[in-house]
CSV table of C-alpha atoms and ligand atoms in Angstrom, one decimal:
chain,number,residue,atom,x,y,z
A,1,MET,CA,-40.2,-20.2,-18.1
A,2,ASN,CA,-38.8,-21.8,-14.9
A,3,THR,CA,-40.8,-21.1,-11.7
A,4,TYR,CA,-39.3,-21.1,-8.2
A,5,ASP,CA,-40.7,-20.5,-4.7
A,6,VAL,CA,-37.7,-18.3,-3.9
A,7,CYS,CA,-35.1,-16.6,-6.1
A,8,VAL,CA,-32.0,-15.1,-4.5
A,9,ILE,CA,-30.4,-12.4,-6.6
A,10,GLY,CA,-26.6,-12.4,-6.1
A,11,GLY,CA,-24.3,-15.3,-5.7
A,12,GLY,CA,-21.9,-13.9,-3.2
A,13,ILE,CA,-21.4,-15.6,0.2
A,14,ILE,CA,-24.5,-14.0,1.7
A,15,GLY,CA,-26.7,-15.0,-1.2
A,16,LEU,CA,-25.5,-18.6,-1.1
A,17,ALA,CA,-25.6,-18.8,2.7
A,18,THR,CA,-29.2,-17.5,2.5
A,19,ALA,CA,-30.3,-19.9,-0.2
A,20,THR,CA,-28.8,-22.8,1.8
A,21,ALA,CA,-30.6,-21.7,5.0
A,22,ILE,CA,-33.9,-21.3,3.2
A,23,ALA,CA,-33.6,-24.8,1.6
A,24,ARG,CA,-32.9,-26.2,5.1
A,25,ARG,CA,-35.7,-24.4,6.8
A,26,LEU,CA,-38.4,-24.8,4.1
A,27,SER,CA,-38.5,-28.4,3.0
A,28,GLY,CA,-39.8,-28.8,-0.5
A,29,CYS,CA,-39.1,-25.1,-1.4
A,30,SER,CA,-37.7,-24.7,-4.9
A,31,ILE,CA,-34.8,-22.1,-5.0
A,32,ALA,CA,-32.6,-20.5,-7.5
A,33,VAL,CA,-29.6,-18.2,-7.0
A,34,LEU,CA,-29.3,-15.8,-9.9
A,35,GLU,CA,-25.7,-14.5,-10.5
A,36,LYS,CA,-24.6,-12.1,-13.2
A,37,GLU,CA,-21.0,-13.3,-13.3
A,38,PRO,CA,-19.7,-16.6,-14.8
A,39,SER,CA,-18.7,-17.8,-11.2
A,40,VAL,CA,-19.9,-17.3,-7.7
A,41,GLY,CA,-18.2,-15.0,-5.2
A,42,ALA,CA,-16.7,-12.7,-7.9
A,43,HIS,CA,-17.1,-9.4,-6.1
A,44,GLN,CA,-16.8,-8.5,-2.4
A,45,THR,CA,-16.7,-12.2,-1.4
A,46,GLY,CA,-13.7,-12.8,-3.6
A,47,HIS,CA,-11.8,-9.6,-2.8
A,48,ASN,CA,-11.8,-9.3,0.9
A,49,SER,CA,-9.2,-9.7,3.7
A,50,GLY,CA,-10.4,-13.2,4.6
A,51,VAL,CA,-10.6,-12.4,8.3
A,52,LEU,CA,-13.0,-14.2,10.6
A,53,HIS,CA,-14.1,-11.2,12.8
A,54,SER,CA,-14.8,-12.0,16.4
A,55,GLY,CA,-17.6,-9.4,17.0
A,56,LEU,CA,-15.4,-7.0,19.0
A,57,TYR,CA,-16.2,-3.8,17.3
A,58,TYR,CA,-19.9,-3.7,17.0
A,59,LYS,CA,-22.5,-1.8,19.1
A,60,PRO,CA,-24.0,-4.3,21.6
A,61,GLY,CA,-27.6,-5.1,20.6
A,62,SER,CA,-27.0,-4.3,16.9
A,63,LEU,CA,-27.6,-6.8,14.1
A,64,LYS,CA,-23.9,-6.7,13.3
A,65,ALA,CA,-22.9,-7.6,16.9
A,66,ARG,CA,-25.4,-10.5,17.2
A,67,LEU,CA,-24.9,-12.0,13.7
A,68,CYS,CA,-21.1,-11.6,13.7
A,69,VAL,CA,-20.7,-13.4,17.0
A,70,GLU,CA,-23.1,-16.2,16.0
A,71,GLY,CA,-21.8,-16.2,12.5
A,72,GLN,CA,-18.1,-16.6,13.3
A,73,ARG,CA,-18.8,-19.6,15.5
A,74,GLN,CA,-21.0,-21.2,12.8
A,75,MET,CA,-18.4,-20.4,10.1
A,76,ALA,CA,-15.6,-22.0,12.2
A,77,ALA,CA,-17.8,-25.1,12.7
A,78,TYR,CA,-18.7,-25.2,9.0
A,79,CYS,CA,-15.1,-25.0,7.9
A,80,GLU,CA,-14.1,-27.7,10.3
A,81,GLU,CA,-16.9,-30.0,9.3
A,82,HIS,CA,-16.2,-29.7,5.6
A,83,GLY,CA,-12.4,-29.5,5.7
A,84,LEU,CA,-12.2,-25.9,4.4
A,85,ALA,CA,-9.1,-23.8,5.0
A,86,PHE,CA,-9.6,-21.9,8.3
A,87,ARG,CA,-7.4,-20.9,11.3
A,88,ARG,CA,-8.3,-19.3,14.6
A,89,SER,CA,-5.1,-17.5,14.7
A,90,GLY,CA,-6.2,-14.7,17.1
A,91,LYS,CA,-5.5,-11.0,16.7
A,92,ILE,CA,-4.2,-8.1,18.6
A,93,VAL,CA,-5.8,-4.6,18.4
A,94,VAL,CA,-3.0,-2.1,19.2
A,95,ALA,CA,-3.2,1.3,20.7
A,96,SER,CA,-0.2,3.1,19.3
A,97,TYR,CA,-0.7,6.3,21.3
A,98,PRO,CA,-2.1,7.1,24.8
A,99,HIS,CA,-4.9,9.1,23.2
A,100,GLU,CA,-6.2,5.9,21.7
A,101,LEU,CA,-6.6,4.2,25.1
A,102,PRO,CA,-10.2,5.3,25.7
A,103,ALA,CA,-11.3,4.0,22.3
A,104,MET,CA,-9.5,0.7,23.0
A,105,GLU,CA,-11.3,0.5,26.4
A,106,GLU,CA,-14.6,1.0,24.6
A,107,LEU,CA,-13.8,-1.9,22.3
A,108,TYR,CA,-13.0,-4.0,25.4
A,109,ARG,CA,-16.3,-3.1,26.9
A,110,ARG,CA,-18.2,-3.9,23.7
A,111,GLY,CA,-16.3,-7.2,23.3
A,112,ILE,CA,-17.3,-8.3,26.8
A,113,GLU,CA,-20.9,-7.2,26.3
A,114,ASN,CA,-21.0,-9.1,23.0
A,115,GLY,CA,-19.9,-12.3,24.7
A,116,LEU,CA,-16.4,-12.8,23.3
A,117,GLU,CA,-14.4,-15.5,24.8
A,118,GLY,CA,-10.8,-15.0,26.1
A,119,LEU,CA,-10.7,-11.2,25.4
A,120,ARG,CA,-7.9,-9.6,27.4
A,121,ARG,CA,-5.8,-6.5,27.7
A,122,LEU,CA,-2.1,-6.6,26.9
A,123,SER,CA,0.7,-4.4,28.2
A,124,SER,CA,3.3,-3.1,25.8
A,125,ALA,CA,5.7,-5.9,26.8
A,126,GLU,CA,2.9,-8.5,26.3
A,127,ILE,CA,2.3,-7.3,22.8
A,128,ARG,CA,5.8,-8.4,21.9
A,129,GLU,CA,5.2,-11.9,23.4
A,130,ILE,CA,2.5,-12.4,20.8
A,131,GLU,CA,3.9,-10.3,17.9
A,132,PRO,CA,7.6,-9.7,18.5
A,133,HIS,CA,7.9,-7.0,15.8
A,134,ALA,CA,4.8,-5.0,16.8
A,135,THR,CA,4.8,-2.0,19.1
A,136,GLY,CA,2.2,-0.1,21.0
A,137,VAL,CA,1.3,1.4,24.4
A,138,ALA,CA,-1.3,-1.3,25.0
A,139,ALA,CA,-3.4,-3.8,23.1
A,140,LEU,CA,-6.3,-6.2,23.2
A,141,SER,CA,-5.8,-9.9,22.5
A,142,VAL,CA,-8.8,-11.3,20.6
A,143,PRO,CA,-8.4,-15.1,20.4
A,144,GLU,CA,-11.7,-15.8,18.6
A,145,ALA,CA,-10.5,-13.9,15.5
A,146,GLY,CA,-9.0,-15.9,12.6
A,147,VAL,CA,-8.7,-16.4,8.9
A,148,VAL,CA,-10.9,-18.2,6.4
A,149,ASP,CA,-10.9,-18.9,2.6
A,150,TYR,CA,-14.3,-17.3,1.9
A,151,PRO,CA,-14.3,-18.0,-1.9
A,152,ALA,CA,-13.9,-21.7,-1.0
A,153,VAL,CA,-16.7,-21.5,1.5
A,154,THR,CA,-18.9,-19.9,-1.2
A,155,ARG,CA,-18.1,-22.5,-3.8
A,156,HIS,CA,-18.8,-25.2,-1.3
A,157,LEU,CA,-22.2,-23.7,-0.4
A,158,ALA,CA,-23.0,-23.4,-4.1
A,159,SER,CA,-22.1,-27.1,-4.8
A,160,GLY,CA,-24.2,-28.3,-1.9
A,161,LEU,CA,-27.2,-26.2,-2.5
A,162,GLN,CA,-30.6,-28.1,-2.9
A,163,GLY,CA,-31.5,-25.7,-5.7
A,164,ASP,CA,-30.2,-24.1,-8.9
A,165,VAL,CA,-27.3,-21.7,-9.3
A,166,ILE,CA,-27.9,-19.9,-12.5
A,167,LEU,CA,-24.7,-18.1,-13.6
A,168,GLY,CA,-24.5,-15.3,-16.2
A,169,PHE,CA,-28.0,-14.2,-15.2
A,170,GLY,CA,-27.7,-10.4,-14.8
A,171,VAL,CA,-31.1,-9.3,-13.4
A,172,SER,CA,-32.2,-6.2,-15.4
A,173,ALA,CA,-35.9,-6.1,-14.6
A,174,ILE,CA,-38.4,-7.3,-12.0
A,175,ALA,CA,-42.1,-7.2,-12.8
A,176,ASN,CA,-44.5,-7.7,-9.9
A,177,ALA,CA,-47.6,-9.8,-10.5
A,178,VAL,CA,-50.5,-11.0,-8.2
A,179,ASP,CA,-48.9,-14.3,-7.4
A,180,GLY,CA,-45.2,-13.3,-7.4
A,181,VAL,CA,-42.6,-11.7,-9.7
A,182,THR,CA,-41.0,-12.2,-13.1
A,183,ILE,CA,-37.3,-11.7,-13.0
A,184,SER,CA,-35.6,-11.0,-16.3
A,185,SER,CA,-32.1,-10.7,-17.7
A,186,GLU,CA,-31.0,-10.1,-21.3
A,187,GLY,CA,-32.7,-13.0,-23.1
A,188,SER,CA,-34.3,-15.0,-20.3
A,189,SER,CA,-36.8,-14.8,-17.4
A,190,VAL,CA,-37.8,-16.8,-14.4
A,191,ARG,CA,-40.7,-16.5,-12.1
A,192,ALA,CA,-40.7,-16.6,-8.3
A,193,LYS,CA,-43.1,-16.2,-5.4
A,194,PHE,CA,-40.5,-14.5,-3.3
A,195,VAL,CA,-37.2,-12.6,-3.9
A,196,VAL,CA,-34.2,-12.1,-1.8
A,197,ASN,CA,-31.9,-9.4,-2.9
A,198,THR,CA,-28.3,-10.0,-1.9
A,199,ALA,CA,-26.8,-8.1,-4.9
A,200,GLY,CA,-24.0,-6.4,-2.8
A,201,LEU,CA,-22.7,-3.4,-4.7
A,202,HIS,CA,-25.9,-3.3,-6.8
A,203,SER,CA,-28.4,-4.0,-4.1
A,204,ASP,CA,-30.0,-0.5,-4.1
A,205,ARG,CA,-30.5,-0.8,-7.9
A,206,VAL,CA,-32.0,-4.3,-7.6
A,207,ALA,CA,-34.4,-3.0,-4.8
A,208,ARG,CA,-35.4,-0.2,-7.2
A,209,MET,CA,-36.1,-2.7,-10.0
A,210,ALA,CA,-38.4,-4.5,-7.5
A,211,GLY,CA,-40.3,-1.3,-6.9
A,212,VAL,CA,-38.7,-0.4,-3.6
A,213,GLU,CA,-37.2,3.1,-3.2
A,214,PRO,CA,-34.2,2.3,-1.0
A,215,PRO,CA,-33.6,4.7,1.9
A,216,VAL,CA,-29.9,4.7,1.1
A,217,GLN,CA,-27.5,4.6,-1.9
A,218,ILE,CA,-24.5,2.3,-2.2
A,219,ILE,CA,-21.3,4.3,-2.4
A,220,PRO,CA,-18.4,2.1,-3.5
A,221,PHE,CA,-15.2,2.4,-1.3
A,222,ARG,CA,-12.2,0.7,-2.7
A,223,GLY,CA,-9.8,-1.1,-0.3
A,224,GLU,CA,-6.3,-1.6,-1.7
A,225,TYR,CA,-3.8,-4.1,-0.4
A,226,TYR,CA,-0.1,-4.6,-0.5
A,227,THR,CA,1.5,-8.0,0.1
A,228,LEU,CA,4.6,-8.2,2.3
A,229,THR,CA,7.7,-9.5,0.4
A,230,PRO,CA,8.7,-13.1,1.6
A,231,ASP,CA,11.7,-11.7,3.7
A,232,ALA,CA,9.3,-9.3,5.5
A,233,ALA,CA,6.4,-11.7,6.0
A,234,SER,CA,8.1,-13.1,9.1
A,235,LEU,CA,7.6,-9.7,10.8
A,236,VAL,CA,3.9,-10.7,11.3
A,237,ASN,CA,2.6,-13.9,13.1
A,238,ALA,CA,-1.1,-13.5,12.7
A,239,LEU,CA,-3.4,-10.4,12.7
A,240,ILE,CA,-2.3,-7.0,13.9
A,241,TYR,CA,-4.9,-4.2,13.8
A,242,PRO,CA,-4.9,-0.5,14.9
A,243,VAL,CA,-7.6,0.9,17.2
A,244,PRO,CA,-10.1,2.1,14.5
A,245,ASP,CA,-11.3,5.7,14.1
A,246,PRO,CA,-14.8,5.4,15.7
A,247,ARG,CA,-16.3,7.9,13.2
A,248,PHE,CA,-15.9,5.3,10.4
A,249,PRO,CA,-17.0,1.7,9.8
A,250,PHE,CA,-13.6,0.9,8.4
A,251,LEU,CA,-11.0,-0.8,10.6
A,252,GLY,CA,-7.8,1.0,9.5
A,253,VAL,CA,-4.8,-0.4,7.6
A,254,HIS,CA,-3.8,-3.7,9.3
A,255,PHE,CA,-1.7,-6.8,8.8
A,256,THR,CA,-3.3,-10.2,8.0
A,257,ARG,CA,-1.5,-13.5,7.7
A,258,ARG,CA,-4.0,-15.3,5.4
A,259,VAL,CA,-4.8,-19.0,5.2
A,260,ASP,CA,-2.2,-19.5,2.5
A,261,GLY,CA,0.5,-18.0,4.8
A,262,SER,CA,1.0,-14.7,2.8
A,263,VAL,CA,0.8,-11.5,4.7
A,264,GLU,CA,-1.3,-8.6,3.4
A,265,VAL,CA,-1.2,-5.0,4.5
A,266,GLY,CA,-4.4,-3.0,4.1
A,267,PRO,CA,-7.0,-2.3,3.1
A,268,ASN,CA,-7.3,1.5,3.0
A,269,ALA,CA,-10.6,3.1,2.1
A,270,VAL,CA,-10.8,5.4,-1.0
A,271,LEU,CA,-13.7,6.4,-3.1
A,272,ALA,CA,-13.9,3.9,-6.1
A,273,LEU,CA,-14.5,5.4,-9.6
A,274,GLY,CA,-17.1,2.7,-10.2
A,275,ARG,CA,-18.9,0.0,-8.3
A,276,GLU,CA,-16.6,-2.6,-9.9
A,277,HIS,CA,-13.5,-0.4,-10.4
A,278,TYR,CA,-10.8,-2.7,-9.3
A,279,ARG,CA,-7.1,-2.1,-9.8
A,280,GLY,CA,-6.4,-2.1,-13.5
A,281,SER,CA,-10.0,-1.7,-14.6
A,282,ARG,CA,-11.4,1.4,-16.2
A,283,PRO,CA,-13.5,4.0,-14.3
A,284,ASN,CA,-17.2,3.8,-14.8
A,285,ALA,CA,-18.4,7.4,-15.7
A,286,GLY,CA,-22.1,6.5,-15.1
A,287,ASP,CA,-21.4,5.2,-11.6
A,288,VAL,CA,-19.2,8.2,-10.8
A,289,ALA,CA,-21.9,10.6,-12.0
A,290,GLU,CA,-24.5,8.8,-9.9
A,291,THR,CA,-22.3,9.1,-6.8
A,292,LEU,CA,-21.7,12.8,-7.4
A,293,ARG,CA,-25.4,13.5,-7.9
A,294,TYR,CA,-26.3,11.9,-4.6
A,295,ALA,CA,-26.9,14.5,-1.9
A,296,GLY,CA,-25.8,12.0,0.8
A,297,PHE,CA,-22.4,11.7,-0.9
A,298,ARG,CA,-22.0,15.4,-1.1
A,299,LYS,CA,-22.8,15.8,2.6
A,300,LEU,CA,-20.4,13.1,3.5
A,301,VAL,CA,-17.6,14.8,1.5
A,302,GLY,CA,-18.4,18.1,3.1
A,303,ARG,CA,-17.9,16.5,6.5
A,304,TYR,CA,-14.9,14.3,5.9
A,305,TRP,CA,-13.0,15.7,2.9
A,306,ARG,CA,-9.8,16.0,4.8
A,307,THR,CA,-9.8,12.3,5.8
A,308,GLY,CA,-10.8,11.4,2.2
A,309,ALA,CA,-7.9,13.5,0.7
A,310,ALA,CA,-5.4,11.9,3.2
A,311,GLU,CA,-6.6,8.4,2.2
A,312,ALA,CA,-6.3,9.3,-1.5
A,313,TRP,CA,-2.7,10.6,-0.9
A,314,ARG,CA,-1.7,7.5,0.9
A,315,SER,CA,-3.2,5.4,-1.9
A,316,ALA,CA,-1.1,7.1,-4.4
A,317,ARG,CA,2.2,6.8,-2.5
A,318,ARG,CA,3.8,3.5,-1.4
A,319,SER,CA,6.1,5.4,1.1
A,320,THR,CA,3.1,7.0,2.8
A,321,TYR,CA,1.3,3.6,3.0
A,322,ALA,CA,4.5,2.1,4.5
A,323,ARG,CA,4.6,4.9,7.0
A,324,SER,CA,1.1,4.0,8.3
A,325,ALA,CA,2.1,0.4,8.4
A,326,ARG,CA,5.2,1.3,10.4
A,327,VAL,CA,3.1,2.7,13.2
A,328,LEU,CA,2.2,-0.9,14.1
A,329,VAL,CA,5.3,-2.7,12.9
A,330,PRO,CA,8.3,-0.3,12.9
A,331,SER,CA,10.6,-2.4,10.7
A,332,ILE,CA,8.3,-2.1,7.6
A,333,GLN,CA,10.0,-0.3,4.7
A,334,PRO,CA,8.5,0.7,1.4
A,335,GLU,CA,10.5,-2.0,-0.4
A,336,HIS,CA,8.7,-4.6,1.7
A,337,LEU,CA,5.4,-3.7,0.1
A,338,GLU,CA,4.4,-5.4,-3.2
A,339,THR,CA,1.2,-4.2,-4.9
A,340,GLY,CA,-1.6,-6.6,-4.1
A,341,GLY,CA,-5.3,-6.8,-5.0
A,342,ALA,CA,-8.2,-4.5,-4.2
A,343,GLY,CA,-11.8,-5.0,-3.2
A,344,ILE,CA,-14.8,-2.7,-3.3
A,345,ARG,CA,-17.0,-2.3,-0.3
A,346,ALA,CA,-20.7,-1.8,-0.8
A,347,GLN,CA,-21.2,0.9,1.8
A,348,ALA,CA,-24.7,2.3,2.2
A,349,VAL,CA,-24.9,6.1,2.8
A,350,THR,CA,-28.1,7.9,3.9
A,351,PRO,CA,-29.4,11.0,2.2
A,352,ASP,CA,-28.1,13.1,5.1
A,353,GLY,CA,-24.5,11.8,4.5
A,354,ALA,CA,-24.2,9.2,7.3
A,355,LEU,CA,-22.3,5.9,6.6
A,356,VAL,CA,-24.8,3.2,7.7
A,357,ASP,CA,-23.1,1.3,10.5
A,358,ASP,CA,-25.4,-1.7,11.0
A,359,PHE,CA,-26.5,-4.4,8.6
A,360,SER,CA,-29.7,-3.1,6.9
A,361,ILE,CA,-32.3,-5.7,5.8
A,362,VAL,CA,-35.6,-4.3,4.5
A,363,GLN,CA,-38.7,-6.5,3.9
A,364,THR,CA,-41.8,-6.1,1.7
A,365,ASP,CA,-44.6,-8.6,1.1
A,366,SER,CA,-42.7,-10.3,-1.7
A,367,ALA,CA,-39.0,-9.6,-1.0
A,368,VAL,CA,-36.2,-9.2,1.5
A,369,HIS,CA,-33.5,-6.7,0.4
A,370,VAL,CA,-30.1,-6.7,2.0
A,371,LEU,CA,-29.1,-3.0,1.6
A,372,ASN,CA,-26.0,-2.8,3.8
A,373,ALA,CA,-23.8,-5.8,4.5
A,374,PRO,CA,-20.2,-4.7,4.4
A,375,SER,CA,-17.6,-6.2,6.8
A,376,PRO,CA,-18.1,-8.4,8.8
A,377,GLY,CA,-20.6,-9.7,6.3
A,378,ALA,CA,-18.5,-12.7,5.2
A,379,THR,CA,-17.9,-13.7,8.8
A,380,ALA,CA,-21.6,-13.3,9.6
A,381,SER,CA,-22.9,-14.8,6.4
A,382,LEU,CA,-24.2,-18.1,7.8
A,383,ALA,CA,-26.0,-16.2,10.6
A,384,ILE,CA,-27.4,-13.6,8.2
A,385,GLY,CA,-28.6,-16.5,6.0
A,386,SER,CA,-30.5,-18.1,9.0
A,387,HIS,CA,-31.9,-14.6,9.9
A,388,ILE,CA,-33.3,-14.0,6.4
A,389,ALA,CA,-34.6,-17.6,6.1
A,390,ALA,CA,-36.7,-17.0,9.2
A,391,LEU,CA,-38.1,-13.8,7.6
A,392,VAL,CA,-38.9,-15.8,4.4
A,393,ALA,CA,-40.5,-18.6,6.4
A,394,GLN,CA,-42.8,-16.0,8.0
A,395,ARG,CA,-43.8,-14.6,4.6
A,396,LEU,CA,-44.3,-17.9,2.8
A,397,GLY,CA,-46.0,-19.4,5.8
A,398,GLY,CA,-46.8,-23.1,6.1
A,399,GLY,CA,-47.5,-23.4,2.4
A,400,SER,CA,-43.9,-24.4,1.7
A,401,GLY,CA,-43.4,-26.6,4.7
A,402,ALA,CA,-41.7,-24.2,7.1
A,403,HIS,CA,-40.3,-25.9,10.2
B,501,FAD,C1,-11.8,-4.8,0.8
B,501,FAD,C2,-12.8,-5.6,1.6
B,501,FAD,C3,-12.3,-6.3,2.8
B,501,FAD,C4,-13.2,-7.0,3.5
B,501,FAD,N1,-12.8,-7.8,4.6
B,501,FAD,C5,-13.6,-8.6,5.2
B,501,FAD,C6,-13.1,-9.5,6.2
B,501,FAD,O1,-11.9,-9.6,6.4
B,501,FAD,N2,-14.0,-10.2,6.9
B,501,FAD,C7,-15.4,-10.2,6.6
B,501,FAD,O2,-16.2,-10.8,7.3
B,501,FAD,N3,-15.9,-9.3,5.7
B,501,FAD,C8,-15.0,-8.6,5.0
B,501,FAD,N4,-15.5,-7.8,4.0
B,501,FAD,C9,-16.9,-7.7,3.7
B,501,FAD,C10,-17.4,-8.9,3.0
B,501,FAD,O3,-16.6,-9.2,1.9
B,501,FAD,C11,-18.8,-8.7,2.5
B,501,FAD,O4,-19.6,-8.3,3.6
B,501,FAD,C12,-19.5,-9.9,1.9
B,501,FAD,O5,-18.6,-10.5,0.9
B,501,FAD,C13,-20.8,-9.5,1.3
B,501,FAD,O6,-21.3,-10.6,0.6
B,501,FAD,P1,-22.5,-10.4,-0.5
B,501,FAD,O7,-22.9,-11.8,-0.9
B,501,FAD,O8,-23.5,-9.5,0.1
B,501,FAD,O9,-21.8,-9.5,-1.6
B,501,FAD,P2,-21.0,-9.9,-2.9
B,501,FAD,O10,-19.9,-10.9,-2.6
B,501,FAD,O11,-20.5,-8.6,-3.5
B,501,FAD,O12,-22.0,-10.6,-3.8
B,501,FAD,C14,-23.0,-9.9,-4.5
B,501,FAD,C15,-23.2,-10.7,-5.8
B,501,FAD,O13,-24.4,-10.1,-6.5
B,501,FAD,C16,-24.1,-10.2,-7.9
B,501,FAD,N5,-25.0,-9.2,-8.5
B,501,FAD,C17,-25.0,-7.9,-8.4
B,501,FAD,N6,-26.0,-7.4,-9.2
B,501,FAD,C18,-26.6,-8.4,-9.8
B,501,FAD,C19,-27.7,-8.5,-10.7
B,501,FAD,N7,-28.3,-7.4,-11.2
B,501,FAD,N8,-28.1,-9.7,-11.2
B,501,FAD,C20,-27.4,-10.8,-10.7
B,501,FAD,N9,-26.4,-10.8,-9.8
B,501,FAD,C21,-26.0,-9.6,-9.4
B,501,FAD,C22,-22.7,-9.8,-8.0
B,501,FAD,O14,-22.1,-10.2,-9.2
B,501,FAD,C23,-22.1,-10.5,-6.8
B,501,FAD,O15,-21.6,-11.8,-7.1
B,501,FAD,C24,-14.6,-7.0,3.2
B,501,FAD,C25,-15.0,-6.4,2.0
B,501,FAD,C26,-14.1,-5.7,1.2
B,501,FAD,C27,-14.6,-5.1,0.0
């Protein structure tokens, strides 16, 4: 049986960024990343909007605010250094109605407090100088935002890792022993002194395998995209976002010109019928039952069923989706929207029905569990990795050459 100092469970961008940061920080430390799929980045990392978030939205002082701002600068430098597709295209966050102005001002205040560079307010006329086809009563210009090819970054991290990436290793059991843990999948096992759980949509289940009762449950929220037809793609230069509803950690349907030049509209946020229930895949009855049994989910529905029903209605009707998109770019018509992909967010929900807003990282003597790392988790991944590497170094102490 192979033995490692550290095993990272989950080969998404956060798992690989964390393994890379640990390998750098603890010289001589043996590391393996265990990934259940045949390739890295197969779930949230490979199904997201590809946006490099600036750090505008997040509560000052929160982990999200600090790690997003640090992380976006590290990510930009990483992509430049390694020649990976990336563009600091900037974005605008548009207030479409006067009643959204106070929330937009709050974003401006947060952005300034979070240390964003170049953030400024735009008048209605100035919006059109940046995005000639967009409309609104006012907006924020956020020059530090951009777009990145996160799957490429993840593959690059995997290929450069000083350690093993073991694919097709779906962790199904973790047994604690005096000097570490035995981690098993169907048919094989490895041993480790320390575990990092970055299993995304399954992180609460992996925590439970390790003997930790997570204080939250992952509820999967699907985000569905449309792609603008080539004739409509010229309506969008870069990134156009609405002012988000402050009650939810989702950013609202927006326009993203991706690194490959295509323009996506979305994502929305609807309950997924399974933790890996993408467009075209079959619902997972076990996952749905688990969600419905969770008191936190039932309380969430009790509070927000109207919003949830409206999202589901919009998901089912292209014309309704187009109507939402038209609020930002009035020329959009239903025939401009081609069905695109979908991603599933691993959103932690507390037993009292609250959507966990900040990143949640829980430590025990032999493990670190990442229990909530939705957007901007990809942007922040390199900074999250360094943050976790520091925690691991404290636990493993000088024995593995921490520096
Ligand atoms: C629709 C959508 C849009 C988003 N847009 C953005 C954006 O524009 N910008 C941004 O910064 N962030 C965005 N995010 C968030 C971002 O994608 C995530 O924060 C980030 O990818 C999380 O990375 P991760 O490594 O934690 O999770 P994942 O990428 O989900 O990786 C977890 C890995 O763990 C593996 N795994 C799970 N269980 C096991 C097991 N038992 N054994 C072994 N392996 C296991 C999975 O197969 C998976 O590969 C978006 C997310 C979604 C869903």
